């Protein structure tokens, strides 16, 4: 099984009403839930770990996840309200305003012993759950238990407007990167975390501290990956008509993990031994899935039956 741990929320995505005025449309989101949904839709056995409310929006989230065949037995249901995120698109990038005080996601706690890690091939973590102290501490405890048998996937998916103490946040993200086998981030995330440092230089440092794969996505410019054995690999982004980019990075992450899973390369030692050809095919598959997600509004990862390319 592949599992994702983290945020589950409702995005209010921009649209227009019949009169042409600005409006918003509720859509299930949350980076880590999006990754879980993306993996399940691509045919991988997938579970989600995190807090989901029992309120109206929480029921929307649970129904959406179940319809995408995500196993929710590991999630924690509570009567805390659902996190809400309002989205605006500025210069092609999604900008968010979060309402996340005392929510089900913020109040999630890791139930030690509740996850049979011997059956979990990979655990994905990241995004807004790691911004607050409690979410970061609970996720750290989860990773400590998972690392003995599961590959750790990490995407910081930074939300600068939520970061109140940047030096502390940078130190926290460095800690999660040090515990990860697979690290993926966007070029925007990279700039927030590392400024103008060359990609190659930072990727080399992350590989030296223990990661097996580092990937940086660059929107229309495709993606670049670094691997100790396979070297540096670049793949192009597909040419698509973009509706919005919401969930594109999550779709890329999900598809990359599924492709490695289908190739038999997701387990830690197998990931270390992945070939350049296998990695290129996995990255191309991920880029195409992300491209398809961009053609429709909101976080709506593709189903396996919608795609013709393979890993």
Short mmCIF file of N, CA, C and O in Angstrom, two decimals, residues 23-127:
data_model
loop_
_atom_site.label_atom_id
_atom_site.label_comp_id
_atom_site.label_asym_id
_atom_site.label_seq_id
_atom_site.Cartn_x
_atom_site.Cartn_y
_atom_site.Cartn_z
N UNK A 23 -16.61 34.64 -8.97
CA UNK A 23 -17.28 33.76 -8.01
C UNK A 23 -16.28 32.69 -7.59
O UNK A 23 -15.18 32.60 -8.14
N UNK A 24 -16.66 31.88 -6.61
CA UNK A 24 -15.81 30.77 -6.19
C UNK A 24 -16.64 29.49 -6.15
O UNK A 24 -17.85 29.52 -5.92
N UNK A 25 -15.97 28.38 -6.38
CA UNK A 25 -16.61 27.07 -6.40
C UNK A 25 -15.89 26.16 -5.42
O UNK A 25 -14.67 26.03 -5.47
N UNK A 26 -16.61 25.50 -4.49
CA UNK A 26 -15.93 24.61 -3.54
C UNK A 26 -15.45 23.34 -4.24
O UNK A 26 -16.16 22.76 -5.06
N UNK A 27 -14.24 22.94 -3.91
CA UNK A 27 -13.67 21.71 -4.47
C UNK A 27 -12.81 21.05 -3.41
O UNK A 27 -12.07 21.72 -2.68
N UNK A 28 -12.90 19.76 -3.29
CA UNK A 28 -12.07 19.03 -2.32
C UNK A 28 -10.61 19.18 -2.68
O UNK A 28 -10.23 19.06 -3.85
N UNK A 29 -9.78 19.46 -1.68
CA UNK A 29 -8.35 19.64 -1.93
C UNK A 29 -7.53 19.31 -0.70
O UNK A 29 -7.94 18.56 0.18
N UNK A 30 -6.37 19.94 -0.64
CA UNK A 30 -5.37 19.60 0.36
C UNK A 30 -4.28 18.80 -0.33
O UNK A 30 -4.57 17.74 -0.91
N UNK A 31 -3.07 19.27 -0.29
CA UNK A 31 -1.99 18.65 -1.08
C UNK A 31 -1.86 17.16 -0.84
O UNK A 31 -1.80 16.37 -1.79
N UNK A 32 -1.82 16.75 0.41
CA UNK A 32 -1.58 15.33 0.69
C UNK A 32 -2.80 14.47 0.36
O UNK A 32 -2.65 13.33 -0.11
N UNK A 33 -4.00 15.00 0.56
CA UNK A 33 -5.18 14.26 0.12
C UNK A 33 -5.19 14.15 -1.39
O UNK A 33 -5.53 13.10 -1.95
N UNK A 34 -4.80 15.23 -2.09
CA UNK A 34 -4.71 15.18 -3.55
C UNK A 34 -3.76 14.09 -4.02
O UNK A 34 -4.03 13.39 -5.00
N UNK A 35 -2.63 13.95 -3.32
CA UNK A 35 -1.67 12.90 -3.68
C UNK A 35 -2.31 11.53 -3.49
O UNK A 35 -2.17 10.64 -4.35
N UNK A 36 -3.01 11.34 -2.38
CA UNK A 36 -3.67 10.05 -2.14
C UNK A 36 -4.70 9.76 -3.23
O UNK A 36 -4.76 8.65 -3.78
N UNK A 37 -5.51 10.75 -3.57
CA UNK A 37 -6.52 10.57 -4.61
C UNK A 37 -5.85 10.27 -5.94
O UNK A 37 -6.29 9.39 -6.69
N UNK A 38 -4.79 10.99 -6.25
CA UNK A 38 -4.08 10.76 -7.51
C UNK A 38 -3.52 9.36 -7.60
O UNK A 38 -3.62 8.71 -8.65
N UNK A 39 -2.94 8.85 -6.51
CA UNK A 39 -2.39 7.49 -6.52
C UNK A 39 -3.49 6.45 -6.68
O UNK A 39 -3.35 5.49 -7.45
N UNK A 40 -4.59 6.63 -5.95
CA UNK A 40 -5.68 5.66 -6.02
C UNK A 40 -6.30 5.63 -7.41
O UNK A 40 -6.61 4.55 -7.94
N UNK A 41 -6.49 6.79 -8.01
CA UNK A 41 -7.09 6.84 -9.34
C UNK A 41 -6.21 6.19 -10.40
O UNK A 41 -6.71 5.75 -11.44
N UNK A 42 -4.92 6.12 -10.13
CA UNK A 42 -4.00 5.48 -11.07
C UNK A 42 -3.84 3.99 -10.79
O UNK A 42 -3.00 3.33 -11.39
N UNK A 43 -4.64 3.47 -9.88
CA UNK A 43 -4.70 2.03 -9.69
C UNK A 43 -3.85 1.46 -8.59
O UNK A 43 -3.75 0.24 -8.45
N UNK A 44 -3.22 2.32 -7.77
CA UNK A 44 -2.41 1.82 -6.66
C UNK A 44 -3.26 1.71 -5.39
O UNK A 44 -4.10 2.57 -5.13
N UNK A 45 -3.07 0.65 -4.59
CA UNK A 45 -3.76 0.58 -3.30
C UNK A 45 -3.27 1.71 -2.41
O UNK A 45 -2.07 1.83 -2.13
N UNK A 46 -4.18 2.56 -1.97
CA UNK A 46 -3.80 3.82 -1.34
C UNK A 46 -4.63 4.10 -0.10
O UNK A 46 -5.84 3.89 -0.08
N UNK A 47 -3.96 4.63 0.93
CA UNK A 47 -4.65 5.07 2.13
C UNK A 47 -4.29 6.50 2.46
O UNK A 47 -3.26 7.02 2.02
N UNK A 48 -5.13 7.14 3.26
CA UNK A 48 -4.88 8.52 3.72
C UNK A 48 -4.84 8.56 5.23
O UNK A 48 -5.70 7.98 5.90
N UNK A 49 -3.85 9.27 5.77
CA UNK A 49 -3.70 9.47 7.21
C UNK A 49 -3.80 10.97 7.48
O UNK A 49 -3.05 11.76 6.90
N UNK A 50 -4.71 11.35 8.36
CA UNK A 50 -4.87 12.77 8.69
C UNK A 50 -6.22 13.01 9.30
O UNK A 50 -7.01 12.08 9.50
N UNK A 51 -6.51 14.28 9.61
CA UNK A 51 -7.77 14.62 10.22
C UNK A 51 -8.81 15.04 9.21
O UNK A 51 -8.55 15.87 8.34
N UNK A 52 -10.00 14.45 9.31
CA UNK A 52 -11.12 14.82 8.46
C UNK A 52 -12.32 15.10 9.35
O UNK A 52 -12.67 14.29 10.21
N UNK A 53 -12.95 16.25 9.15
CA UNK A 53 -14.08 16.65 9.98
C UNK A 53 -15.32 15.82 9.67
O UNK A 53 -15.46 15.24 8.58
N UNK A 54 -16.22 15.82 10.62
CA UNK A 54 -17.53 15.22 10.40
C UNK A 54 -18.56 16.27 9.97
O UNK A 54 -19.75 15.96 9.83
N UNK A 55 -18.13 17.51 9.75
CA UNK A 55 -19.06 18.56 9.33
C UNK A 55 -19.41 18.40 7.84
O UNK A 55 -18.99 17.45 7.18
N UNK A 56 -20.18 19.33 7.31
CA UNK A 56 -20.63 19.27 5.92
C UNK A 56 -19.46 19.12 4.96
O UNK A 56 -19.47 18.25 4.07
N UNK A 57 -18.45 19.97 5.14
CA UNK A 57 -17.31 19.92 4.23
C UNK A 57 -16.50 18.64 4.43
O UNK A 57 -15.95 18.08 3.48
N UNK A 58 -16.41 18.19 5.68
CA UNK A 58 -15.70 16.95 5.94
C UNK A 58 -16.36 15.77 5.26
O UNK A 58 -15.69 14.86 4.75
N UNK A 59 -17.69 15.78 5.23
CA UNK A 59 -18.40 14.71 4.53
C UNK A 59 -18.15 14.78 3.03
O UNK A 59 -18.03 13.75 2.35
N UNK A 60 -18.02 15.99 2.50
CA UNK A 60 -17.65 16.15 1.08
C UNK A 60 -16.29 15.52 0.82
O UNK A 60 -16.09 14.80 -0.17
N UNK A 61 -15.35 15.80 1.71
CA UNK A 61 -13.99 15.26 1.57
C UNK A 61 -14.00 13.74 1.61
O UNK A 61 -13.41 13.06 0.76
N UNK A 62 -14.68 13.18 2.62
CA UNK A 62 -14.71 11.73 2.78
C UNK A 62 -15.39 11.05 1.59
O UNK A 62 -14.91 10.03 1.09
N UNK A 63 -16.49 11.62 1.12
CA UNK A 63 -17.19 11.04 -0.03
C UNK A 63 -16.33 11.08 -1.28
O UNK A 63 -16.28 10.12 -2.06
N UNK A 64 -15.64 12.19 -1.47
CA UNK A 64 -14.78 12.37 -2.65
C UNK A 64 -13.62 11.37 -2.61
O UNK A 64 -13.30 10.73 -3.62
N UNK A 65 -13.01 11.23 -1.45
CA UNK A 65 -11.88 10.29 -1.31
C UNK A 65 -12.34 8.85 -1.53
O UNK A 65 -11.69 8.08 -2.23
N UNK A 66 -13.48 8.50 -0.94
CA UNK A 66 -13.99 7.14 -1.09
C UNK A 66 -14.36 6.85 -2.54
O UNK A 66 -14.11 5.74 -3.04
N UNK A 67 -14.92 7.84 -3.23
CA UNK A 67 -15.28 7.66 -4.64
C UNK A 67 -14.04 7.45 -5.52
O UNK A 67 -14.13 6.84 -6.59
N UNK A 68 -12.90 7.96 -5.05
CA UNK A 68 -11.64 7.77 -5.77
C UNK A 68 -10.89 6.53 -5.30
O UNK A 68 -9.76 6.30 -5.69
N UNK A 69 -11.53 5.75 -4.41
CA UNK A 69 -11.01 4.48 -3.92
C UNK A 69 -9.83 4.63 -2.98
O UNK A 69 -8.95 3.77 -2.90
N UNK A 70 -9.83 5.74 -2.23
CA UNK A 70 -8.84 5.93 -1.17
C UNK A 70 -9.37 5.29 0.11
O UNK A 70 -10.50 5.55 0.53
N UNK A 71 -8.54 4.48 0.76
CA UNK A 71 -8.90 3.84 2.02
C UNK A 71 -8.80 4.87 3.15
O UNK A 71 -7.73 5.47 3.36
N UNK A 72 -9.90 5.10 3.87
CA UNK A 72 -9.93 6.12 4.92
C UNK A 72 -9.90 5.52 6.32
O UNK A 72 -10.09 6.24 7.30
N UNK A 73 -9.66 4.23 6.44
CA UNK A 73 -9.63 3.60 7.74
C UNK A 73 -8.54 4.12 8.65
O UNK A 73 -8.63 4.00 9.87
N UNK A 74 -7.50 4.73 8.08
CA UNK A 74 -6.39 5.26 8.87
C UNK A 74 -6.58 6.73 9.22
O UNK A 74 -5.79 7.30 9.97
N UNK A 75 -7.61 7.36 8.65
CA UNK A 75 -7.87 8.77 8.93
C UNK A 75 -8.57 8.92 10.29
O UNK A 75 -9.16 7.97 10.81
N UNK A 76 -8.50 10.12 10.85
CA UNK A 76 -9.12 10.42 12.13
C UNK A 76 -10.29 11.39 11.90
O UNK A 76 -10.08 12.51 11.45
N UNK A 77 -11.51 10.95 12.19
CA UNK A 77 -12.68 11.81 12.06
C UNK A 77 -12.93 12.53 13.38
O UNK A 77 -12.78 11.94 14.47
N UNK A 78 -13.29 13.81 13.30
CA UNK A 78 -13.57 14.59 14.51
C UNK A 78 -14.60 15.66 14.19
O UNK A 78 -14.89 15.93 13.03
N UNK A 79 -15.14 16.30 15.26
CA UNK A 79 -16.11 17.35 15.02
C UNK A 79 -15.48 18.73 14.91
O UNK A 79 -16.18 19.75 14.86
N UNK A 80 -14.15 18.79 14.85
CA UNK A 80 -13.50 20.06 14.54
C UNK A 80 -13.86 20.46 13.10
O UNK A 80 -14.07 19.61 12.25
N UNK A 81 -13.91 21.74 12.83
CA UNK A 81 -14.32 22.20 11.51
C UNK A 81 -13.26 21.89 10.45
O UNK A 81 -12.12 21.57 10.77
N UNK A 82 -13.66 21.96 9.20
CA UNK A 82 -12.78 21.70 8.07
C UNK A 82 -11.96 22.94 7.71
O UNK A 82 -12.48 24.07 7.75
N UNK A 83 -10.72 22.74 7.36
CA UNK A 83 -9.89 23.82 6.84
C UNK A 83 -10.46 24.31 5.50
O UNK A 83 -10.83 23.50 4.64
N UNK A 84 -10.51 25.63 5.34
CA UNK A 84 -10.98 26.23 4.08
C UNK A 84 -9.85 27.05 3.48
O UNK A 84 -9.10 27.74 4.19
N UNK A 85 -9.71 26.98 2.16
CA UNK A 85 -8.68 27.73 1.45
C UNK A 85 -9.31 28.44 0.26
O UNK A 85 -9.97 27.80 -0.57
N UNK A 86 -9.13 29.75 0.18
CA UNK A 86 -9.64 30.51 -0.95
C UNK A 86 -8.48 30.80 -1.90
O UNK A 86 -7.40 31.23 -1.48
N UNK A 87 -8.71 30.53 -3.18
CA UNK A 87 -7.64 30.55 -4.18
C UNK A 87 -7.85 31.70 -5.16
O UNK A 87 -8.97 31.94 -5.62
N UNK A 88 -6.75 32.38 -5.49
CA UNK A 88 -6.74 33.32 -6.60
C UNK A 88 -5.55 32.99 -7.48
O UNK A 88 -4.49 32.59 -7.00
N UNK A 89 -5.72 33.16 -8.78
CA UNK A 89 -4.64 32.90 -9.73
C UNK A 89 -4.00 34.23 -10.10
O UNK A 89 -4.65 35.13 -10.63
N UNK A 90 -2.71 34.36 -9.81
CA UNK A 90 -1.97 35.58 -10.09
C UNK A 90 -0.75 35.22 -10.93
O UNK A 90 0.10 34.42 -10.50
N UNK A 91 -0.69 35.76 -12.15
CA UNK A 91 0.43 35.49 -13.06
C UNK A 91 0.65 33.99 -13.24
O UNK A 91 1.79 33.52 -13.28
N UNK A 92 -0.45 33.25 -13.32
CA UNK A 92 -0.35 31.81 -13.57
C UNK A 92 -0.09 30.96 -12.35
O UNK A 92 -0.10 29.73 -12.45
N UNK A 93 0.15 31.60 -11.19
CA UNK A 93 0.42 30.85 -9.96
C UNK A 93 -0.78 30.94 -9.02
O UNK A 93 -1.43 31.97 -8.93
N UNK A 94 -1.04 29.85 -8.30
CA UNK A 94 -2.14 29.82 -7.35
C UNK A 94 -1.70 30.45 -6.03
O UNK A 94 -0.66 30.07 -5.47
N UNK A 95 -2.49 31.39 -5.52
CA UNK A 95 -2.23 32.02 -4.22
C UNK A 95 -3.41 31.70 -3.30
O UNK A 95 -4.56 31.74 -3.72
N UNK A 96 -3.08 31.44 -2.02
CA UNK A 96 -4.09 30.90 -1.11
C UNK A 96 -4.27 31.78 0.13
O UNK A 96 -3.31 32.34 0.66
N UNK A 97 -5.52 31.86 0.60
CA UNK A 97 -5.84 32.42 1.91
C UNK A 97 -6.46 31.28 2.72
O UNK A 97 -7.49 30.73 2.31
N UNK A 98 -5.81 30.90 3.81
CA UNK A 98 -6.24 29.73 4.59
C UNK A 98 -7.00 30.15 5.84
O UNK A 98 -6.64 31.12 6.52
N UNK A 99 -8.05 29.38 6.16
CA UNK A 99 -8.78 29.51 7.41
C UNK A 99 -8.64 28.16 8.12
O UNK A 99 -9.33 27.20 7.81
N UNK A 100 -7.70 28.13 9.08
CA UNK A 100 -7.22 26.83 9.57
C UNK A 100 -7.05 26.79 11.09
O UNK A 100 -6.25 26.04 11.60
N UNK A 101 -7.79 27.61 11.81
CA UNK A 101 -7.67 27.60 13.28
C UNK A 101 -8.58 26.53 13.87
O UNK A 101 -9.76 26.45 13.54
N UNK A 102 -8.01 25.68 14.73
CA UNK A 102 -8.78 24.65 15.45
C UNK A 102 -9.55 23.74 14.50
O UNK A 102 -10.71 23.38 14.76
N UNK A 103 -8.93 23.34 13.43
CA UNK A 103 -9.59 22.48 12.44
C UNK A 103 -9.23 21.01 12.66
O UNK A 103 -8.35 20.68 13.45
N UNK A 104 -9.92 20.14 11.93
CA UNK A 104 -9.65 18.71 12.03
C UNK A 104 -8.23 18.38 11.61
O UNK A 104 -7.57 17.52 12.22
N UNK A 105 -7.73 19.06 10.60
CA UNK A 105 -6.35 18.83 10.17
C UNK A 105 -5.36 19.29 11.23
O UNK A 105 -4.40 18.59 11.55
N UNK A 106 -5.59 20.48 11.79
CA UNK A 106 -4.67 21.02 12.79
C UNK A 106 -4.66 20.19 14.06
O UNK A 106 -3.64 20.12 14.76
N UNK A 107 -5.78 19.55 14.37
CA UNK A 107 -5.88 18.79 15.62
C UNK A 107 -5.60 17.30 15.45
O UNK A 107 -5.77 16.53 16.39
N UNK A 108 -5.17 16.90 14.26
CA UNK A 108 -4.84 15.49 14.05
C UNK A 108 -3.66 15.07 14.91
O UNK A 108 -2.69 15.80 15.09
N UNK A 109 -3.76 13.87 15.49
CA UNK A 109 -2.65 13.28 16.23
C UNK A 109 -2.39 11.87 15.68
O UNK A 109 -3.33 11.15 15.30
N UNK A 110 -1.14 11.50 15.66
CA UNK A 110 -0.74 10.18 15.16
C UNK A 110 -1.06 9.13 16.21
O UNK A 110 -0.61 9.22 17.35
N UNK A 111 -1.83 8.14 15.81
CA UNK A 111 -2.20 7.04 16.71
C UNK A 111 -1.15 5.93 16.58
O UNK A 111 -1.21 5.12 15.67
N UNK A 112 -0.20 5.95 17.46
CA UNK A 112 0.92 5.00 17.39
C UNK A 112 0.41 3.56 17.42
O UNK A 112 -0.46 3.21 18.21
N UNK A 113 0.93 2.74 16.51
CA UNK A 113 0.53 1.35 16.42
C UNK A 113 -0.69 1.11 15.54
O UNK A 113 -1.11 -0.03 15.38
N UNK A 114 -1.25 2.19 14.99
CA UNK A 114 -2.47 2.04 14.20
C UNK A 114 -2.21 1.70 12.74
O UNK A 114 -3.14 1.31 12.02
N UNK A 115 -0.96 1.83 12.29
CA UNK A 115 -0.64 1.62 10.88
C UNK A 115 0.28 0.41 10.73
O UNK A 115 1.36 0.36 11.33
N UNK A 116 -0.12 -0.58 9.95
CA UNK A 116 0.74 -1.77 9.73
C UNK A 116 1.83 -1.45 8.71
O UNK A 116 1.70 -1.74 7.51
N UNK A 117 2.91 -0.83 9.16
CA UNK A 117 3.92 -0.33 8.23
C UNK A 117 4.58 -1.43 7.40
O UNK A 117 5.14 -1.16 6.33
N UNK A 118 4.52 -2.66 7.87
CA UNK A 118 5.11 -3.75 7.08
C UNK A 118 4.37 -3.94 5.76
O UNK A 118 4.90 -4.55 4.83
N UNK A 119 3.17 -3.39 5.65
CA UNK A 119 2.40 -3.48 4.40
C UNK A 119 2.46 -2.18 3.60
O UNK A 119 1.87 -2.09 2.52
N UNK A 120 3.16 -1.18 4.12
CA UNK A 120 3.23 0.14 3.48
C UNK A 120 4.56 0.28 2.74
O UNK A 120 5.62 0.32 3.37
N UNK A 121 4.50 0.37 1.43
CA UNK A 121 5.73 0.52 0.63
C UNK A 121 6.26 1.94 0.66
O UNK A 121 7.48 2.14 0.62
N UNK A 122 5.36 2.93 0.69
CA UNK A 122 5.82 4.32 0.70
C UNK A 122 4.85 5.19 1.49
O UNK A 122 3.63 4.98 1.46
N UNK A 123 5.40 6.15 2.21
CA UNK A 123 4.65 7.15 2.96
C UNK A 123 5.00 8.52 2.41
O UNK A 123 6.17 8.89 2.35
N UNK A 124 3.98 9.28 2.01
CA UNK A 124 4.20 10.64 1.51
C UNK A 124 3.75 11.65 2.55
O UNK A 124 2.66 11.52 3.13
N UNK A 125 4.57 12.69 2.79
CA UNK A 125 4.24 13.76 3.73
C UNK A 125 4.58 15.11 3.11
O UNK A 125 5.35 15.20 2.15
N UNK A 126 4.00 16.18 3.70
CA UNK A 126 4.35 17.51 3.24
C UNK A 126 3.26 18.53 3.48
O UNK A 126 2.26 18.28 4.16
N UNK A 127 3.46 19.72 2.94
CA UNK A 127 2.49 20.80 2.84
C UNK A 127 2.14 21.44 4.17
O UNK A 127 2.95 21.51 5.09
#
